[in-house]
Every structure is written in structure tokens, then in C-alpha cells.
PDB file of N, CA and C in Angstrom:
ATOM      1  N   UNK A   1       5.438  24.262 -98.728  1.00  0.00           N
ATOM      2  CA  UNK A   1       4.427  23.961 -97.736  1.00  0.00           C
ATOM      3  C   UNK A   1       5.084  23.449 -96.465  1.00  0.00           C
ATOM      4  N   UNK A   2       4.306  23.514 -95.406  1.00  0.00           N
ATOM      5  CA  UNK A   2       4.818  23.066 -94.121  1.00  0.00           C
ATOM      6  C   UNK A   2       4.705  21.561 -93.967  1.00  0.00           C
ATOM      7  N   UNK A   3       5.190  21.111 -92.859  1.00  0.00           N
ATOM      8  CA  UNK A   3       5.123  19.680 -92.560  1.00  0.00           C
ATOM      9  C   UNK A   3       3.692  19.288 -92.218  1.00  0.00           C
ATOM     10  N   UNK A   4       3.323  18.108 -92.653  1.00  0.00           N
ATOM     11  CA  UNK A   4       2.005  17.575 -92.354  1.00  0.00           C
ATOM     12  C   UNK A   4       2.104  16.825 -91.028  1.00  0.00           C
ATOM     13  N   UNK A   5       1.190  17.156 -90.110  1.00  0.00           N
ATOM     14  CA  UNK A   5       1.183  16.461 -88.822  1.00  0.00           C
ATOM     15  C   UNK A   5      -0.192  15.849 -88.594  1.00  0.00           C
ATOM     16  N   UNK A   6      -0.194  14.781 -87.886  1.00  0.00           N
ATOM     17  CA  UNK A   6      -1.438  14.117 -87.521  1.00  0.00           C
ATOM     18  C   UNK A   6      -1.935  14.767 -86.230  1.00  0.00           C
ATOM     19  N   UNK A   7      -3.066  15.440 -86.300  1.00  0.00           N
ATOM     20  CA  UNK A   7      -3.576  16.180 -85.145  1.00  0.00           C
ATOM     21  C   UNK A   7      -3.940  15.266 -83.982  1.00  0.00           C
ATOM     22  N   UNK A   8      -4.430  14.086 -84.280  1.00  0.00           N
ATOM     23  CA  UNK A   8      -4.786  13.138 -83.217  1.00  0.00           C
ATOM     24  C   UNK A   8      -3.538  12.753 -82.425  1.00  0.00           C
ATOM     25  N   UNK A   9      -2.455  12.450 -83.144  1.00  0.00           N
ATOM     26  CA  UNK A   9      -1.218  12.078 -82.467  1.00  0.00           C
ATOM     27  C   UNK A   9      -0.646  13.253 -81.680  1.00  0.00           C
ATOM     28  N   UNK A  10      -0.728  14.447 -82.237  1.00  0.00           N
ATOM     29  CA  UNK A  10      -0.218  15.630 -81.545  1.00  0.00           C
ATOM     30  C   UNK A  10      -1.024  15.888 -80.274  1.00  0.00           C
ATOM     31  N   UNK A  11      -2.337  15.734 -80.346  1.00  0.00           N
ATOM     32  CA  UNK A  11      -3.197  15.948 -79.184  1.00  0.00           C
ATOM     33  C   UNK A  11      -2.883  14.926 -78.090  1.00  0.00           C
ATOM     34  N   UNK A  12      -2.698  13.671 -78.485  1.00  0.00           N
ATOM     35  CA  UNK A  12      -2.384  12.630 -77.507  1.00  0.00           C
ATOM     36  C   UNK A  12      -1.000  12.857 -76.899  1.00  0.00           C
ATOM     37  N   UNK A  13      -0.047  13.276 -77.706  1.00  0.00           N
ATOM     38  CA  UNK A  13       1.304  13.542 -77.204  1.00  0.00           C
ATOM     39  C   UNK A  13       1.275  14.690 -76.193  1.00  0.00           C
ATOM     40  N   UNK A  14       0.502  15.734 -76.493  1.00  0.00           N
ATOM     41  CA  UNK A  14       0.393  16.863 -75.572  1.00  0.00           C
ATOM     42  C   UNK A  14      -0.274  16.419 -74.269  1.00  0.00           C
ATOM     43  N   UNK A  15      -1.301  15.578 -74.358  1.00  0.00           N
ATOM     44  CA  UNK A  15      -1.983  15.078 -73.156  1.00  0.00           C
ATOM     45  C   UNK A  15      -1.032  14.227 -72.315  1.00  0.00           C
ATOM     46  N   UNK A  16      -0.228  13.392 -72.979  1.00  0.00           N
ATOM     47  CA  UNK A  16       0.745  12.573 -72.248  1.00  0.00           C
ATOM     48  C   UNK A  16       1.775  13.451 -71.552  1.00  0.00           C
ATOM     49  N   UNK A  17       2.238  14.479 -72.235  1.00  0.00           N
ATOM     50  CA  UNK A  17       3.231  15.382 -71.647  1.00  0.00           C
ATOM     51  C   UNK A  17       2.644  16.102 -70.431  1.00  0.00           C
ATOM     52  N   UNK A  18       1.392  16.549 -70.538  1.00  0.00           N
ATOM     53  CA  UNK A  18       0.742  17.208 -69.402  1.00  0.00           C
ATOM     54  C   UNK A  18       0.600  16.248 -68.228  1.00  0.00           C
ATOM     55  N   UNK A  19       0.214  15.020 -68.532  1.00  0.00           N
ATOM     56  CA  UNK A  19       0.044  14.005 -67.494  1.00  0.00           C
ATOM     57  C   UNK A  19       1.381  13.692 -66.821  1.00  0.00           C
ATOM     58  N   UNK A  20       2.444  13.588 -67.617  1.00  0.00           N
ATOM     59  CA  UNK A  20       3.772  13.323 -67.065  1.00  0.00           C
ATOM     60  C   UNK A  20       4.243  14.483 -66.186  1.00  0.00           C
ATOM     61  N   UNK A  21       3.966  15.704 -66.616  1.00  0.00           N
ATOM     62  CA  UNK A  21       4.362  16.878 -65.839  1.00  0.00           C
ATOM     63  C   UNK A  21       3.619  16.895 -64.492  1.00  0.00           C
ATOM     64  N   UNK A  22       2.338  16.578 -64.502  1.00  0.00           N
ATOM     65  CA  UNK A  22       1.555  16.513 -63.271  1.00  0.00           C
ATOM     66  C   UNK A  22       2.061  15.391 -62.360  1.00  0.00           C
ATOM     67  N   UNK A  23       2.376  14.248 -62.952  1.00  0.00           N
ATOM     68  CA  UNK A  23       2.877  13.115 -62.172  1.00  0.00           C
ATOM     69  C   UNK A  23       4.214  13.457 -61.524  1.00  0.00           C
ATOM     70  N   UNK A  24       5.073  14.149 -62.242  1.00  0.00           N
ATOM     71  CA  UNK A  24       6.367  14.542 -61.684  1.00  0.00           C
ATOM     72  C   UNK A  24       6.165  15.473 -60.488  1.00  0.00           C
ATOM     73  N   UNK A  25       5.252  16.405 -60.624  1.00  0.00           N
ATOM     74  CA  UNK A  25       4.961  17.300 -59.505  1.00  0.00           C
ATOM     75  C   UNK A  25       4.435  16.549 -58.298  1.00  0.00           C
ATOM     76  N   UNK A  26       3.579  15.564 -58.526  1.00  0.00           N
ATOM     77  CA  UNK A  26       3.039  14.757 -57.426  1.00  0.00           C
ATOM     78  C   UNK A  26       4.118  13.900 -56.781  1.00  0.00           C
ATOM     79  N   UNK A  27       5.052  13.390 -57.581  1.00  0.00           N
ATOM     80  CA  UNK A  27       6.145  12.599 -57.013  1.00  0.00           C
ATOM     81  C   UNK A  27       6.989  13.452 -56.080  1.00  0.00           C
ATOM     82  N   UNK A  28       7.240  14.672 -56.485  1.00  0.00           N
ATOM     83  CA  UNK A  28       8.026  15.571 -55.642  1.00  0.00           C
ATOM     84  C   UNK A  28       7.240  15.946 -54.393  1.00  0.00           C
ATOM     85  N   UNK A  29       5.963  16.192 -54.564  1.00  0.00           N
ATOM     86  CA  UNK A  29       5.129  16.677 -53.471  1.00  0.00           C
ATOM     87  C   UNK A  29       4.793  15.582 -52.465  1.00  0.00           C
ATOM     88  N   UNK A  30       4.433  14.397 -52.939  1.00  0.00           N
ATOM     89  CA  UNK A  30       3.932  13.344 -52.063  1.00  0.00           C
ATOM     90  C   UNK A  30       4.853  12.139 -51.934  1.00  0.00           C
ATOM     91  N   UNK A  31       5.801  11.995 -52.812  1.00  0.00           N
ATOM     92  CA  UNK A  31       6.604  10.783 -52.860  1.00  0.00           C
ATOM     93  C   UNK A  31       7.579  10.656 -51.708  1.00  0.00           C
ATOM     94  N   UNK A  32       7.813   9.435 -51.323  1.00  0.00           N
ATOM     95  CA  UNK A  32       8.814   9.135 -50.310  1.00  0.00           C
ATOM     96  C   UNK A  32       9.673   8.003 -50.846  1.00  0.00           C
ATOM     97  N   UNK A  33      10.901   7.968 -50.410  1.00  0.00           N
ATOM     98  CA  UNK A  33      11.787   6.911 -50.863  1.00  0.00           C
ATOM     99  C   UNK A  33      11.411   5.603 -50.169  1.00  0.00           C
ATOM    100  N   UNK A  34      11.912   4.524 -50.710  1.00  0.00           N
ATOM    101  CA  UNK A  34      11.641   3.214 -50.123  1.00  0.00           C
ATOM    102  C   UNK A  34      12.209   3.143 -48.707  1.00  0.00           C
ATOM    103  N   UNK A  35      13.365   3.746 -48.500  1.00  0.00           N
ATOM    104  CA  UNK A  35      13.978   3.746 -47.172  1.00  0.00           C
ATOM    105  C   UNK A  35      13.106   4.489 -46.163  1.00  0.00           C
ATOM    106  N   UNK A  36      12.498   5.598 -46.578  1.00  0.00           N
ATOM    107  CA  UNK A  36      11.618   6.346 -45.683  1.00  0.00           C
ATOM    108  C   UNK A  36      10.376   5.537 -45.330  1.00  0.00           C
ATOM    109  N   UNK A  37       9.784   4.868 -46.326  1.00  0.00           N
ATOM    110  CA  UNK A  37       8.605   4.034 -46.051  1.00  0.00           C
ATOM    111  C   UNK A  37       8.964   2.883 -45.126  1.00  0.00           C
ATOM    112  N   UNK A  38      10.112   2.261 -45.343  1.00  0.00           N
ATOM    113  CA  UNK A  38      10.551   1.146 -44.514  1.00  0.00           C
ATOM    114  C   UNK A  38      10.807   1.609 -43.083  1.00  0.00           C
ATOM    115  N   UNK A  39      11.446   2.753 -42.931  1.00  0.00           N
ATOM    116  CA  UNK A  39      11.720   3.280 -41.592  1.00  0.00           C
ATOM    117  C   UNK A  39      10.424   3.557 -40.845  1.00  0.00           C
ATOM    118  N   UNK A  40       9.443   4.109 -41.525  1.00  0.00           N
ATOM    119  CA  UNK A  40       8.168   4.399 -40.874  1.00  0.00           C
ATOM    120  C   UNK A  40       7.460   3.113 -40.469  1.00  0.00           C
ATOM    121  N   UNK A  41       7.457   2.112 -41.341  1.00  0.00           N
ATOM    122  CA  UNK A  41       6.757   0.869 -41.008  1.00  0.00           C
ATOM    123  C   UNK A  41       7.435   0.147 -39.846  1.00  0.00           C
ATOM    124  N   UNK A  42       8.763   0.147 -39.794  1.00  0.00           N
ATOM    125  CA  UNK A  42       9.444  -0.504 -38.677  1.00  0.00           C
ATOM    126  C   UNK A  42       9.191   0.252 -37.375  1.00  0.00           C
ATOM    127  N   UNK A  43       9.132   1.578 -37.448  1.00  0.00           N
ATOM    128  CA  UNK A  43       8.831   2.372 -36.252  1.00  0.00           C
ATOM    129  C   UNK A  43       7.411   2.088 -35.761  1.00  0.00           C
ATOM    130  N   UNK A  44       6.458   1.975 -36.667  1.00  0.00           N
ATOM    131  CA  UNK A  44       5.080   1.652 -36.277  1.00  0.00           C
ATOM    132  C   UNK A  44       5.003   0.269 -35.643  1.00  0.00           C
ATOM    133  N   UNK A  45       5.716  -0.699 -36.222  1.00  0.00           N
ATOM    134  CA  UNK A  45       5.725  -2.050 -35.658  1.00  0.00           C
ATOM    135  C   UNK A  45       6.331  -2.045 -34.255  1.00  0.00           C
ATOM    136  N   UNK A  46       7.413  -1.277 -34.061  1.00  0.00           N
ATOM    137  CA  UNK A  46       8.056  -1.199 -32.755  1.00  0.00           C
ATOM    138  C   UNK A  46       7.098  -0.607 -31.724  1.00  0.00           C
ATOM    139  N   UNK A  47       6.405   0.466 -32.096  1.00  0.00           N
ATOM    140  CA  UNK A  47       5.440   1.091 -31.185  1.00  0.00           C
ATOM    141  C   UNK A  47       4.306   0.133 -30.845  1.00  0.00           C
ATOM    142  N   UNK A  48       3.811  -0.598 -31.845  1.00  0.00           N
ATOM    143  CA  UNK A  48       2.723  -1.552 -31.594  1.00  0.00           C
ATOM    144  C   UNK A  48       3.171  -2.666 -30.657  1.00  0.00           C
ATOM    145  N   UNK A  49       4.400  -3.157 -30.835  1.00  0.00           N
ATOM    146  CA  UNK A  49       4.915  -4.198 -29.939  1.00  0.00           C
ATOM    147  C   UNK A  49       5.044  -3.660 -28.518  1.00  0.00           C
ATOM    148  N   UNK A  50       5.498  -2.420 -28.391  1.00  0.00           N
ATOM    149  CA  UNK A  50       5.644  -1.811 -27.072  1.00  0.00           C
ATOM    150  C   UNK A  50       4.284  -1.656 -26.395  1.00  0.00           C
ATOM    151  N   UNK A  51       3.298  -1.238 -27.134  1.00  0.00           N
ATOM    152  CA  UNK A  51       1.950  -1.079 -26.576  1.00  0.00           C
ATOM    153  C   UNK A  51       1.370  -2.433 -26.192  1.00  0.00           C
ATOM    154  N   UNK A  52       1.519  -3.429 -27.051  1.00  0.00           N
ATOM    155  CA  UNK A  52       0.991  -4.765 -26.758  1.00  0.00           C
ATOM    156  C   UNK A  52       1.704  -5.375 -25.561  1.00  0.00           C
ATOM    157  N   UNK A  53       2.989  -5.085 -25.394  1.00  0.00           N
ATOM    158  CA  UNK A  53       3.737  -5.615 -24.262  1.00  0.00           C
ATOM    159  C   UNK A  53       3.291  -5.012 -22.942  1.00  0.00           C
ATOM    160  N   UNK A  54       2.785  -3.800 -22.965  1.00  0.00           N
ATOM    161  CA  UNK A  54       2.349  -3.124 -21.745  1.00  0.00           C
ATOM    162  C   UNK A  54       0.876  -3.364 -21.453  1.00  0.00           C
ATOM    163  N   UNK A  55       0.174  -4.018 -22.337  1.00  0.00           N
ATOM    164  CA  UNK A  55      -1.264  -4.237 -22.168  1.00  0.00           C
ATOM    165  C   UNK A  55      -1.527  -5.276 -21.086  1.00  0.00           C
ATOM    166  N   UNK A  56      -2.542  -5.000 -20.302  1.00  0.00           N
ATOM    167  CA  UNK A  56      -2.976  -5.982 -19.313  1.00  0.00           C
ATOM    168  C   UNK A  56      -3.880  -6.980 -20.005  1.00  0.00           C
ATOM    169  N   UNK A  57      -3.810  -8.234 -19.559  1.00  0.00           N
ATOM    170  CA  UNK A  57      -4.597  -9.274 -20.211  1.00  0.00           C
ATOM    171  C   UNK A  57      -6.089  -9.106 -19.948  1.00  0.00           C
ATOM    172  N   UNK A  58      -6.498  -9.132 -18.705  1.00  0.00           N
ATOM    173  CA  UNK A  58      -7.908  -8.978 -18.367  1.00  0.00           C
ATOM    174  C   UNK A  58      -8.032  -8.663 -16.881  1.00  0.00           C
ATOM    175  N   UNK A  59      -9.220  -8.234 -16.484  1.00  0.00           N
ATOM    176  CA  UNK A  59      -9.487  -7.975 -15.073  1.00  0.00           C
ATOM    177  C   UNK A  59     -10.034  -9.245 -14.439  1.00  0.00           C
ATOM    178  N   UNK A  60      -9.619  -9.552 -13.224  1.00  0.00           N
ATOM    179  CA  UNK A  60     -10.203 -10.712 -12.534  1.00  0.00           C
ATOM    180  C   UNK A  60     -11.685 -10.471 -12.264  1.00  0.00           C
ATOM    181  N   UNK A  61     -12.465 -11.549 -12.220  1.00  0.00           N
ATOM    182  CA  UNK A  61     -13.915 -11.448 -12.031  1.00  0.00           C
ATOM    183  C   UNK A  61     -14.290 -10.846 -10.681  1.00  0.00           C
ATOM    184  N   UNK A  62     -13.526 -11.158  -9.629  1.00  0.00           N
ATOM    185  CA  UNK A  62     -13.895 -10.682  -8.301  1.00  0.00           C
ATOM    186  C   UNK A  62     -13.566  -9.203  -8.098  1.00  0.00           C
ATOM    187  N   UNK A  63     -12.911  -8.561  -9.015  1.00  0.00           N
ATOM    188  CA  UNK A  63     -12.559  -7.145  -8.880  1.00  0.00           C
ATOM    189  C   UNK A  63     -13.530  -6.234  -9.615  1.00  0.00           C
ATOM    190  N   UNK A  64     -14.533  -6.774 -10.251  1.00  0.00           N
ATOM    191  CA  UNK A  64     -15.424  -5.948 -11.056  1.00  0.00           C
ATOM    192  C   UNK A  64     -16.343  -5.074 -10.220  1.00  0.00           C
ATOM    193  N   UNK A  65     -16.602  -5.444  -8.953  1.00  0.00           N
ATOM    194  CA  UNK A  65     -17.535  -4.684  -8.122  1.00  0.00           C
ATOM    195  C   UNK A  65     -16.834  -3.883  -7.038  1.00  0.00           C
ATOM    196  N   UNK A  66     -15.592  -3.578  -7.189  1.00  0.00           N
ATOM    197  CA  UNK A  66     -14.862  -2.799  -6.190  1.00  0.00           C
ATOM    198  C   UNK A  66     -15.437  -1.390  -6.172  1.00  0.00           C
ATOM    199  N   UNK A  67     -15.730  -0.892  -4.985  1.00  0.00           N
ATOM    200  CA  UNK A  67     -16.279   0.446  -4.841  1.00  0.00           C
ATOM    201  C   UNK A  67     -17.786   0.477  -4.808  1.00  0.00           C
ATOM    202  N   UNK A  68     -18.445  -0.622  -5.098  1.00  0.00           N
ATOM    203  CA  UNK A  68     -19.905  -0.663  -5.084  1.00  0.00           C
ATOM    204  C   UNK A  68     -20.457  -0.929  -3.693  1.00  0.00           C
ATOM    205  N   UNK A  69     -19.621  -1.356  -2.762  1.00  0.00           N
ATOM    206  CA  UNK A  69     -20.101  -1.757  -1.440  1.00  0.00           C
ATOM    207  C   UNK A  69     -20.417  -0.604  -0.559  1.00  0.00           C
TER     208      UNK A  69
END
């Protein structure tokens, strides 16, 4: 006779293998290294600082009606 196998365990093992295979594909497709994520975040912070540094604080009150006269 052949080997006796537990069908529940075999089904769960197959499901885990399918899930692992899908996860591996997603890691390749969407994954980025820690260095890539860090580089992107530092670049975003640099751009935000540059934009904030160039921002004007506010308009003076007496300049709000220029051109209305």
C-alpha cells in the first residue's frame, strides 16, 4: 500500500506554498530596498525644505486692494 497522508495538512501546505509563491512575485514586482526607501524620503524632505524656504510669509494688509482703484 501507499503512504498515508493527512489531506488537511496537504491542503494547508499547498495553500502556504501558493501564498509564498505569490508573495515572492509581489516582492520582486513592488519591493524596494531599505536604501531606496531612505533615499526617496530624504529627497522628499529636501524638496519640502526648499519649497518652505522659498515661501512668502504673508501679504501686507495695505496691498490687498492694489488694482482696484
